[in-house]
Short mmCIF file of C-alpha atoms in Angstrom, two decimals:
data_model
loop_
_atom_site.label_atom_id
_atom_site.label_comp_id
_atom_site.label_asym_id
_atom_site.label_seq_id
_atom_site.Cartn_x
_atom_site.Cartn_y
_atom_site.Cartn_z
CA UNK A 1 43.45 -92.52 -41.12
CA UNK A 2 41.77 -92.09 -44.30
CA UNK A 3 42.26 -89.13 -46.53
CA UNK A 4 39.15 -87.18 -46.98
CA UNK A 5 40.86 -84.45 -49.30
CA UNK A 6 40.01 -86.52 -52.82
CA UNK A 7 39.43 -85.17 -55.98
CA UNK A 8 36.56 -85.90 -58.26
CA UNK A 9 36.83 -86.08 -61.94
CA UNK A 10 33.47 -83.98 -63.49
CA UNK A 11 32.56 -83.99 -67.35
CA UNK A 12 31.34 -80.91 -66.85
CA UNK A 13 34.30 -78.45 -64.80
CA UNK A 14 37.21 -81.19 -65.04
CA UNK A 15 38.50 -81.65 -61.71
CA UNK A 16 36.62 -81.10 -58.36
CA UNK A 17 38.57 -80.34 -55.21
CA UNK A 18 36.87 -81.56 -51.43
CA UNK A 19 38.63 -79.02 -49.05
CA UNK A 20 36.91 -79.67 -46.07
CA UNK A 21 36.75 -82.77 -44.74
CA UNK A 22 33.02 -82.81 -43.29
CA UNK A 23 32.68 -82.35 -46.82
CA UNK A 24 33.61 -85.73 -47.97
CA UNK A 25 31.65 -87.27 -44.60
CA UNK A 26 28.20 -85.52 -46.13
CA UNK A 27 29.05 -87.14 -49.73
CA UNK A 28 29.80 -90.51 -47.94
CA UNK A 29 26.27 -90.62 -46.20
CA UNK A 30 23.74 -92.76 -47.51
CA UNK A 31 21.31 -89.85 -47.84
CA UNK A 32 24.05 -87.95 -49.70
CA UNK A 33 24.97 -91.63 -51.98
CA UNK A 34 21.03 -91.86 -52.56
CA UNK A 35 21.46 -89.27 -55.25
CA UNK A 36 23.65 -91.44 -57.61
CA UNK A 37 19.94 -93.14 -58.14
CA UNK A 38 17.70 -89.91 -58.97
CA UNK A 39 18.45 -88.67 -62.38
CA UNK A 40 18.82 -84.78 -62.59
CA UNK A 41 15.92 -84.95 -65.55
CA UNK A 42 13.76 -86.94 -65.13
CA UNK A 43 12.51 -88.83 -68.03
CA UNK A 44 14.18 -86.63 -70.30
CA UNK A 45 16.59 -89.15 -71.71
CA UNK A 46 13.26 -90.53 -73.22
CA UNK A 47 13.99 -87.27 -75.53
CA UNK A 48 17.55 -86.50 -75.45
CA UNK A 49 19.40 -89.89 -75.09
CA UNK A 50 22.33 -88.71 -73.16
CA UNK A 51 20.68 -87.05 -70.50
CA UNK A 52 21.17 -89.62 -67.89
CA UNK A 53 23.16 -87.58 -65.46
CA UNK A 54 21.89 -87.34 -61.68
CA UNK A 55 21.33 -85.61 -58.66
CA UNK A 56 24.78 -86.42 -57.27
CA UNK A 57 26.87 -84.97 -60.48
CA UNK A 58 25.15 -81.81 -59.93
CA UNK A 59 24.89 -81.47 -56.42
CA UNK A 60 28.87 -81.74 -56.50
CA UNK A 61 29.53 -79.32 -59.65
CA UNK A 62 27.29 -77.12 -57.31
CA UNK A 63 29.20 -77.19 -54.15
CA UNK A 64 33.02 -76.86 -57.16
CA UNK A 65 30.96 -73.56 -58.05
CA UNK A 66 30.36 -72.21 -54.95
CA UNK A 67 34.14 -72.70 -53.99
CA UNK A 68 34.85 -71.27 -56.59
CA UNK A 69 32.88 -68.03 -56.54
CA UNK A 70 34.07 -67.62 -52.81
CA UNK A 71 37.52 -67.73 -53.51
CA UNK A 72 36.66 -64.63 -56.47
CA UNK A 73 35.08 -63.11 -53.92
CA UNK A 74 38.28 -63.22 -51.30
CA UNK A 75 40.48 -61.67 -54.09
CA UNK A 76 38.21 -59.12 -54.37
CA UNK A 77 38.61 -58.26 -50.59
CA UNK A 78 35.66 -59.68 -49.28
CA UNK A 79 36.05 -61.36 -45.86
CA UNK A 80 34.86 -65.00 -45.84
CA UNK A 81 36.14 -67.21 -42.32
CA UNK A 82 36.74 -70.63 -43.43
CA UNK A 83 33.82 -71.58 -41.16
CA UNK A 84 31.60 -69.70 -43.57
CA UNK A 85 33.24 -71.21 -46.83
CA UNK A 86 32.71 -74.43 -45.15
CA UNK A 87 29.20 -73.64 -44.10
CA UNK A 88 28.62 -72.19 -47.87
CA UNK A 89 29.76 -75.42 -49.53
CA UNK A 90 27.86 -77.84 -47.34
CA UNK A 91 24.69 -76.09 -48.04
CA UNK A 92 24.74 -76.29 -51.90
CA UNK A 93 26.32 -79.71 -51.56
CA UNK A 94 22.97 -80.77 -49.86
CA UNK A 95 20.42 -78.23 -51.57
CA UNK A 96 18.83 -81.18 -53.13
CA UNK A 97 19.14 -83.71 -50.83
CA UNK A 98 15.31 -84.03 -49.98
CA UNK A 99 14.26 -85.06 -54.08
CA UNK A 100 12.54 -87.92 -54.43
CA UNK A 101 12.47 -90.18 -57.58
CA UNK A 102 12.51 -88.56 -60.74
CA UNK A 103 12.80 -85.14 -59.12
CA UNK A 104 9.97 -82.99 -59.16
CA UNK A 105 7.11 -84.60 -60.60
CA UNK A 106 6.37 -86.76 -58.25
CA UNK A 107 7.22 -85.38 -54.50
CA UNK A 108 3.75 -83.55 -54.22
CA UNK A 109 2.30 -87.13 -55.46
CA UNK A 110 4.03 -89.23 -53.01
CA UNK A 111 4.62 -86.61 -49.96
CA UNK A 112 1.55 -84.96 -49.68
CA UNK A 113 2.66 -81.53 -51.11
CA UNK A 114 5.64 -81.77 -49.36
CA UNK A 115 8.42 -79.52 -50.80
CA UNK A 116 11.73 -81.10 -51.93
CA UNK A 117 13.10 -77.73 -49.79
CA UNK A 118 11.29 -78.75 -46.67
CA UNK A 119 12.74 -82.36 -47.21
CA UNK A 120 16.43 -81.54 -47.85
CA UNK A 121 16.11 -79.17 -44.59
CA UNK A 122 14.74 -81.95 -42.64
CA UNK A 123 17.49 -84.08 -43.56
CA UNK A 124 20.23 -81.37 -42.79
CA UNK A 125 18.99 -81.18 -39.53
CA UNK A 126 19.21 -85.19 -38.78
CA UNK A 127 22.66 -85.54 -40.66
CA UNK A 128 23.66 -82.30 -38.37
CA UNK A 129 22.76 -84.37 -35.48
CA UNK A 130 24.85 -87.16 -36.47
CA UNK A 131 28.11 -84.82 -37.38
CA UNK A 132 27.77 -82.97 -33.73
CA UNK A 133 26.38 -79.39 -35.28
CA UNK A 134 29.24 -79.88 -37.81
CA UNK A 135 26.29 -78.06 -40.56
CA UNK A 136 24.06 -75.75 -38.13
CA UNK A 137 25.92 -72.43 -40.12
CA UNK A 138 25.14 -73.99 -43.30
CA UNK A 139 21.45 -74.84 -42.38
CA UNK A 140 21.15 -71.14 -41.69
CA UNK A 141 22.75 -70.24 -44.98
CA UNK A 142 20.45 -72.63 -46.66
CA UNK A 143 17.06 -70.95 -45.13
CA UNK A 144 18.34 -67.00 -45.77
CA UNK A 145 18.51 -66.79 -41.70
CA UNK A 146 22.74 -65.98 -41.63
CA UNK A 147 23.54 -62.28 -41.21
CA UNK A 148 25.44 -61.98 -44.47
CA UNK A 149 22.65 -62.31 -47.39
CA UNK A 150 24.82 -63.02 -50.04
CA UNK A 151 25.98 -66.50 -49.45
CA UNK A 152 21.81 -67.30 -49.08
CA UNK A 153 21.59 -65.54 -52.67
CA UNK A 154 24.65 -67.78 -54.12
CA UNK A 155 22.39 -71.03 -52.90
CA UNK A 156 19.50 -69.64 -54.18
CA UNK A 157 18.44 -66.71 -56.40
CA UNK A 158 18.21 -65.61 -59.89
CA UNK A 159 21.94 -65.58 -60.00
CA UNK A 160 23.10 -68.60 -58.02
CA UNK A 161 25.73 -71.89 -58.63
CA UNK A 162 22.96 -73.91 -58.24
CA UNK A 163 21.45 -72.58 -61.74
CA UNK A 164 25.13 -72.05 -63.12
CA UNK A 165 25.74 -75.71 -62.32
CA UNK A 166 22.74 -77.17 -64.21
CA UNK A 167 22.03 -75.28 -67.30
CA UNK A 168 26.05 -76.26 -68.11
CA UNK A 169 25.32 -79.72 -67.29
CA UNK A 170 22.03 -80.14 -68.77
CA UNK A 171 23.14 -78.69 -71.80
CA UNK A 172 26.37 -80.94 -71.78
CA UNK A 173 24.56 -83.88 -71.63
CA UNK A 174 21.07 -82.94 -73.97
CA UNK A 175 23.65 -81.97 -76.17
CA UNK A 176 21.35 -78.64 -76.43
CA UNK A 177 24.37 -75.79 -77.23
CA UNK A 178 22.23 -72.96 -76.71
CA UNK A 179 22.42 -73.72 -72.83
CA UNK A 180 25.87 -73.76 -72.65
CA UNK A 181 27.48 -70.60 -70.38
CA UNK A 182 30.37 -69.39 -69.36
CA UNK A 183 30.35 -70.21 -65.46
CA UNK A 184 34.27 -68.83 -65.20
CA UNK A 185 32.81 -64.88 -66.72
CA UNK A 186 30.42 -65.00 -64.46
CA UNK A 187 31.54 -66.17 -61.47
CA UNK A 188 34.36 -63.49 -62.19
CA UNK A 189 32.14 -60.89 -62.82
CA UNK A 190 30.40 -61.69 -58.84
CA UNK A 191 31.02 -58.81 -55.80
CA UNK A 192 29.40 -58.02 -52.65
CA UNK A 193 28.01 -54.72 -51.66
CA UNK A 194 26.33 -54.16 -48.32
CA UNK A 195 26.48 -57.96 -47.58
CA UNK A 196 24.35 -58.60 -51.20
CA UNK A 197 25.02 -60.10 -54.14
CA UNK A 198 26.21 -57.88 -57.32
CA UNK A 199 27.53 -58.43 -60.40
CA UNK A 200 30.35 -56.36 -61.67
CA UNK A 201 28.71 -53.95 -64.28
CA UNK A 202 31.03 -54.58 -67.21
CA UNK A 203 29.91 -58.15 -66.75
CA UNK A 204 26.39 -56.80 -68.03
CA UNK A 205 25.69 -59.03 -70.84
CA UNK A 206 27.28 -62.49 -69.65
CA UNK A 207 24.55 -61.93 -67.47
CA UNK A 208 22.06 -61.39 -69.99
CA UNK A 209 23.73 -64.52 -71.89
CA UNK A 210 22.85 -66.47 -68.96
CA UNK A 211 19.32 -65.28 -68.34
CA UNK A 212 18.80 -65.97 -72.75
CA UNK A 213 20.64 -69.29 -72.18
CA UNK A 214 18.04 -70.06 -69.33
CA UNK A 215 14.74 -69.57 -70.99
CA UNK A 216 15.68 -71.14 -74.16
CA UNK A 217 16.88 -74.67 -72.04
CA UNK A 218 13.15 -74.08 -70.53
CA UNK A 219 11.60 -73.56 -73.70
CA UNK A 220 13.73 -75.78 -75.67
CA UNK A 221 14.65 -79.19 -73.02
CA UNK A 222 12.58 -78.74 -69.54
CA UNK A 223 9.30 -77.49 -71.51
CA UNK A 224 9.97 -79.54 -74.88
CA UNK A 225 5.80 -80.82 -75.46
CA UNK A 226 7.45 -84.13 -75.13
CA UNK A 227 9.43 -83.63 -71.50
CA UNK A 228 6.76 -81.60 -70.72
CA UNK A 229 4.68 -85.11 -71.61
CA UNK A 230 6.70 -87.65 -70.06
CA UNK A 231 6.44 -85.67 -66.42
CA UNK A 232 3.11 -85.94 -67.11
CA UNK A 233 2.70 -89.31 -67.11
CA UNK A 234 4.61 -89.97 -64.29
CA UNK A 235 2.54 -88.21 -61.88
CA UNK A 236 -0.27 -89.68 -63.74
CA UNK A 237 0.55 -92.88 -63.20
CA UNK A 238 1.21 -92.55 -59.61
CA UNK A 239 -2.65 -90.74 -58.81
CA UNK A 240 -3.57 -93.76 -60.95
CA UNK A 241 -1.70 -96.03 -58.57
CA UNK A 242 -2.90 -94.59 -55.25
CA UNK A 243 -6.28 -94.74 -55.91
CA UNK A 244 -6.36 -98.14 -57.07
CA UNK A 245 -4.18 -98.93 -53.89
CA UNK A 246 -6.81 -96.78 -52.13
CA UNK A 247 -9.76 -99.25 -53.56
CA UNK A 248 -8.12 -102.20 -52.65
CA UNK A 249 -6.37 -103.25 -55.61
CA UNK A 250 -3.20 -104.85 -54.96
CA UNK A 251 -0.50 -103.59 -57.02
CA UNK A 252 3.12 -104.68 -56.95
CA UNK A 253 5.71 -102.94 -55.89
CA UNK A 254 8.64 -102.27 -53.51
CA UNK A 255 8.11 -102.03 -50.26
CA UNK A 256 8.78 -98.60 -49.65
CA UNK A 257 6.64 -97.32 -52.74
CA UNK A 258 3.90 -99.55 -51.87
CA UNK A 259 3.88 -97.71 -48.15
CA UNK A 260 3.41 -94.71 -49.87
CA UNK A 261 0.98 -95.91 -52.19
CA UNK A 262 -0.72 -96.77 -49.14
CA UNK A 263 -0.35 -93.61 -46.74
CA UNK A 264 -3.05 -91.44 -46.21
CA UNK A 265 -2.92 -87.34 -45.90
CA UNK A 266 -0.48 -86.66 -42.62
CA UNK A 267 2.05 -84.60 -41.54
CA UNK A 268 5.58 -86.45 -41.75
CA UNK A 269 6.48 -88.98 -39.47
CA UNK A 270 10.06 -90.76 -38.86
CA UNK A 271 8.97 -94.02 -40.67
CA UNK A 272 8.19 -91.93 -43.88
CA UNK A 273 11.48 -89.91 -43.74
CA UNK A 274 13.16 -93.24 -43.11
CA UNK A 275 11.25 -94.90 -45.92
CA UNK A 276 11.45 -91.89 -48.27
CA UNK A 277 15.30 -91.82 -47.96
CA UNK A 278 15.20 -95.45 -49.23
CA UNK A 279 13.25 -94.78 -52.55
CA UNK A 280 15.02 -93.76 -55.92
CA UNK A 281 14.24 -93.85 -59.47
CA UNK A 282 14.53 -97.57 -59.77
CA UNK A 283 11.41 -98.55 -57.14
CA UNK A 284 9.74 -96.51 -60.12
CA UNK A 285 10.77 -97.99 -62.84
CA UNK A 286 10.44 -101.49 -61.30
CA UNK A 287 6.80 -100.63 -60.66
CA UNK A 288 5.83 -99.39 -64.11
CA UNK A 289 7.52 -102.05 -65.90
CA UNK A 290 5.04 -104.48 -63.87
CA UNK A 291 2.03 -102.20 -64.12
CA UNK A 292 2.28 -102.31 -67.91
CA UNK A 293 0.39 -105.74 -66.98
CA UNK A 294 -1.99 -104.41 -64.89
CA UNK A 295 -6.13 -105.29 -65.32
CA UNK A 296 -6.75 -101.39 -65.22
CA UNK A 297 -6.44 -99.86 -69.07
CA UNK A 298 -5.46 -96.44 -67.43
CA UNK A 299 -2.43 -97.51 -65.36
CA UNK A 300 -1.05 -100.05 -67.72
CA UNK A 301 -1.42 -98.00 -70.55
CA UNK A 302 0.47 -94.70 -69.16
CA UNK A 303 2.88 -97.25 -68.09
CA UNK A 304 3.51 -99.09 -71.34
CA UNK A 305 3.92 -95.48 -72.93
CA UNK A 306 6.55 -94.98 -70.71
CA UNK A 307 8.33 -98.43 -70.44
CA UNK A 308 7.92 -99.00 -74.27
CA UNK A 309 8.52 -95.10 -75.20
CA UNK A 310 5.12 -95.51 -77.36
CA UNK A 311 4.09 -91.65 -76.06
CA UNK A 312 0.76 -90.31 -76.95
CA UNK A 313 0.40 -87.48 -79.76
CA UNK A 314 0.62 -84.15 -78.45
CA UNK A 315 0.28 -80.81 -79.85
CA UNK A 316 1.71 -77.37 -78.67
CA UNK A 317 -0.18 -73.68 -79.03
CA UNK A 318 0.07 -70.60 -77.39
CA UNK A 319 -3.72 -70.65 -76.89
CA UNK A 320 -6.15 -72.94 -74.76
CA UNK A 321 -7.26 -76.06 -76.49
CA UNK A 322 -11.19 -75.91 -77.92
CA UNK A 323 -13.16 -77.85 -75.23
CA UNK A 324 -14.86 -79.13 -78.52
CA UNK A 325 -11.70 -80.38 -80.16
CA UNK A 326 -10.93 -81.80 -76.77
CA UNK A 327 -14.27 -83.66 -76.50
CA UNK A 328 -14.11 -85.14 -79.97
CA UNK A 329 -10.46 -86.75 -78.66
CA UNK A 330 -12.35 -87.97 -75.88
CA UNK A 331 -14.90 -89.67 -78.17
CA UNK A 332 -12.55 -91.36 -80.28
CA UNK A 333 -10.15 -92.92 -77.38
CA UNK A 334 -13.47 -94.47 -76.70
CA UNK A 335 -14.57 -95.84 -79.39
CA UNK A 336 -10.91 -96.87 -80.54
CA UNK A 337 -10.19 -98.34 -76.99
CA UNK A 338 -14.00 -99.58 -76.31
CA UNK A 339 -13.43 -97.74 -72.79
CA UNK A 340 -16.19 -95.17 -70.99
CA UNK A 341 -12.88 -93.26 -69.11
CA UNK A 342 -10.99 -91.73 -72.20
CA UNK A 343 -10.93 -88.40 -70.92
CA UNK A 344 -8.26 -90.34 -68.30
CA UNK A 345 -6.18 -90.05 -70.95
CA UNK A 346 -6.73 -86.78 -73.21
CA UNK A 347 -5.02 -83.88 -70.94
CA UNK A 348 -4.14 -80.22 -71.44
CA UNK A 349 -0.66 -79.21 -69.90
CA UNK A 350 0.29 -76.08 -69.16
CA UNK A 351 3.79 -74.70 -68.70
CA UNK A 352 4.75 -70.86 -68.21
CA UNK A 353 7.43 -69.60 -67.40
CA UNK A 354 8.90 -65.72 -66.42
CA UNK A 355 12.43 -65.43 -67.52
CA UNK A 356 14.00 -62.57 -65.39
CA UNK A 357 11.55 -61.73 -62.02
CA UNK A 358 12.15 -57.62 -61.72
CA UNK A 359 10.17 -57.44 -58.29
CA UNK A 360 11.92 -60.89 -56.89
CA UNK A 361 15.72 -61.14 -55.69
CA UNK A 362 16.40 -58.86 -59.10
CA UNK A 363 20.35 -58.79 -60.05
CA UNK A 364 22.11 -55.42 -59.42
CA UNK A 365 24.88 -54.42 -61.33
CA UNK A 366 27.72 -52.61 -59.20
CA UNK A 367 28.81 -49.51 -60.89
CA UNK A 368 32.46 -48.12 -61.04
CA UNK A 369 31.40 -45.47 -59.10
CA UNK A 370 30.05 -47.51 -56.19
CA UNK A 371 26.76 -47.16 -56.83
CA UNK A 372 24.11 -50.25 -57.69
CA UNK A 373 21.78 -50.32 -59.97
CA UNK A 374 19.19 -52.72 -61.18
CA UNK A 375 20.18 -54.73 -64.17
CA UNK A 376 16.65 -53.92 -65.96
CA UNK A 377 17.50 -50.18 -65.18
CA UNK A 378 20.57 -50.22 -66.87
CA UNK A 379 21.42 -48.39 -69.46
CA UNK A 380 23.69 -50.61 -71.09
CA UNK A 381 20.98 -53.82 -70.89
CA UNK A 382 19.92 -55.16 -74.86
CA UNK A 383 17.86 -58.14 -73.82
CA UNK A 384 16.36 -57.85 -70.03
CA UNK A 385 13.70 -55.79 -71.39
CA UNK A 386 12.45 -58.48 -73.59
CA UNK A 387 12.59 -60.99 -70.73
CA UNK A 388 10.35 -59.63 -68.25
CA UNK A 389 7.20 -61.43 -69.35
CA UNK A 390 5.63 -64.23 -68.98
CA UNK A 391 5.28 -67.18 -71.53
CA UNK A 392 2.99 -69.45 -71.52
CA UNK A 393 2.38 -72.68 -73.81
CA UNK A 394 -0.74 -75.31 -73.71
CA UNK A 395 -0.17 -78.53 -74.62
CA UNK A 396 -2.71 -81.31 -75.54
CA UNK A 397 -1.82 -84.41 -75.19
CA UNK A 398 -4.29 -87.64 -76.47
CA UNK A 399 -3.68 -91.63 -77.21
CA UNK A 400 -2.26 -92.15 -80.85
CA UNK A 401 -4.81 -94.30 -82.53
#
């Protein structure tokens, strides 16, 4: 019989103990083993060079976090059956199980809209047919619907090991420092009151740390004008793609990214989940490295910017763009190109973002005496005041010529 108890060697939290067995069968599956092909950032390595790490690293540190935050939670005298830790740890382990190539940008562009959440859950629910109901506790951990709220809340919240997990490991691998927390403090720091989620109050500004750490990754590696770009042109190039598909132009591509290319608005049938869990970064990379030859300017230009890493110019303000300024950029990708469609390729981006929600899932600081109190009400807060507003950046973006 083979042993299913392995350990896994991370970068990130050194080594990674499987304790469960239906833990290793999940990681095994080819849905699960899909991951190893859909990088964690996108095309962010176009920016930072070493950020090539994917899906699977982080849905493992994940499900390393989560054990270990349960067993700080046991020493604290919280009672967790080893059906729930198992339940706990096969729920992060597949939070992200639904993504589709180059995570977010394009699942609305290929899916119709369709939510890498509602994905992943449809997944669960086949792969918990296959292991006999083996993951029906986790699937209710995973959708908030299990008695005890706090294991939803360390899946998903402001304070979960899903976030924990990739702010380390993004920073590890952008090489950005200022993203770099310390998991251990804060995972420490974790108790449960009335079934919730709290955070020790003396652990007060680890958690402001984190929350800091968080908006400057945004600001400085997910938002950078230039990630904030390449996204961008990703989803560009796939509208650009399914409407020439849509007009009869025949592109080439794999055959599962040409069926999507080709799919019209519907709800979700068993031949797209079966083709969806087939696609990965490289169908899209194939495809744009052979639309860089394509007869329409749009779609082989956004391509060649991508394949060649020739990116447009863009500029960042904290203000909308001039629509004149932005027509004058139109006019000279015309003339410069000899095109009529330049404003194809002259865009304003937006990205905002709210560091710390107050009305949402807020974090709540257990007091010595027993008493919990919200972390933005706390007297001993320096920073979550600060954080409690929304940023937002515009970004122009326009051909170099």
């Amino acid at each position: 019989m083979q042993n299913k108890l392995k350990i896994i060697n991370d970068p990130v939290h050194g080594f990674i103990k499987i304790p469960h067995e239906i833990l290793f069968d999940v990681i095994e599956h080819p849905y699960f083993q899909r991951l190893r092909r859909i990088s964690q950032t996108g095309l962010l390595n176009l920016i930072f060079p070493g950020a090539t790490h994917t899906r699977f690293h982080h849905a493992i540190g994940a499900m390393h976090l989560m054990f270990t935050a349960l067993e700080t939670l046991k020493q604290k005298g919280v009672e967790i059956s080893p059906d729930e830790e198992k339940g706990a740890m096969l729920a992060i382990l597949m939070h992200d199980i639904g993504h589709g190539p180059f995570s977010h940008a394009l699942e609305s562009m290929l899916m119709d809209d369709w939510h890498h959440e509602n994905l992943s859950l449809l997944l669960m629910n086949r792969l918990n047919d296959e292991f006999n109901g083996e993951l029906s506790t986790a699937i209710e951990m995973f959708q908030g619907k299990y008695h005890r709220k706090f294991f939803n809340q360390l899946i998903s919240s402001q304070l979960d090991v899903d976030r924990l997990d990739y702010l380390n490991r993004d920073s590890f691998f952008t090489g950005v420092s200022e993203g770099n927390i310390n998991t251990q403090r804060i995972i420490s720091m974790m108790n449960v009151c009335k079934e919730e989620l709290v955070i020790d109050a003396k652990g007060v500004y680890s958690i402001e740390n984190f929350l800091t750490a968080r908006m400057f990754m945004y600001w400085q590696v997910y938002y950078h004008k230039t990630s904030a770009l390449a996204e961008f042109i990703l989803v560009k190039i796939l509208e650009r793609a399914k409407y020439l598909a849509s007009e009869g132009v025949d592109l080439p591509a794999t055959e599962n990214l040409k069926y999507f290319l080709h799919r019209g608005k519907s709800a979700a049938t068993d031949e797209d989940v079966e083709r969806f869990t087939q696609l990965d970064d490289n169908d899209v990379i194939q495809a744009m490295k052979l639309w860089q030859k394509s007869d329409d300017f749009i779609l082989s230009y956004w391509c060649q910017c991508v394949i060649q890493r020739n990116l447009p110019k863009t500029i960042i303000s904290s203000h909308p763009f001039d629509e004149n300024f932005i027509d004058e950029k139109i006019r000279n990708t015309n003339e410069f190109f000899g095109i009529d469609n330049g404003k194809e390729l002259v865009h304003e981006i937006t990205r905002s973002l709210l560091p710390y929600n107050t009305e949402k899932q807020p974090i709540y600081l257990l007091q010595k005496s027993g008493e919990v109190l919200r972390l933005d009400e706390s007297e001993d807060q320096l920073l979550s005041g600060l954080i409690v507003h929304k940023t937002k950046r515009y970004i122009l973006t326009f051909p170099r010529l």
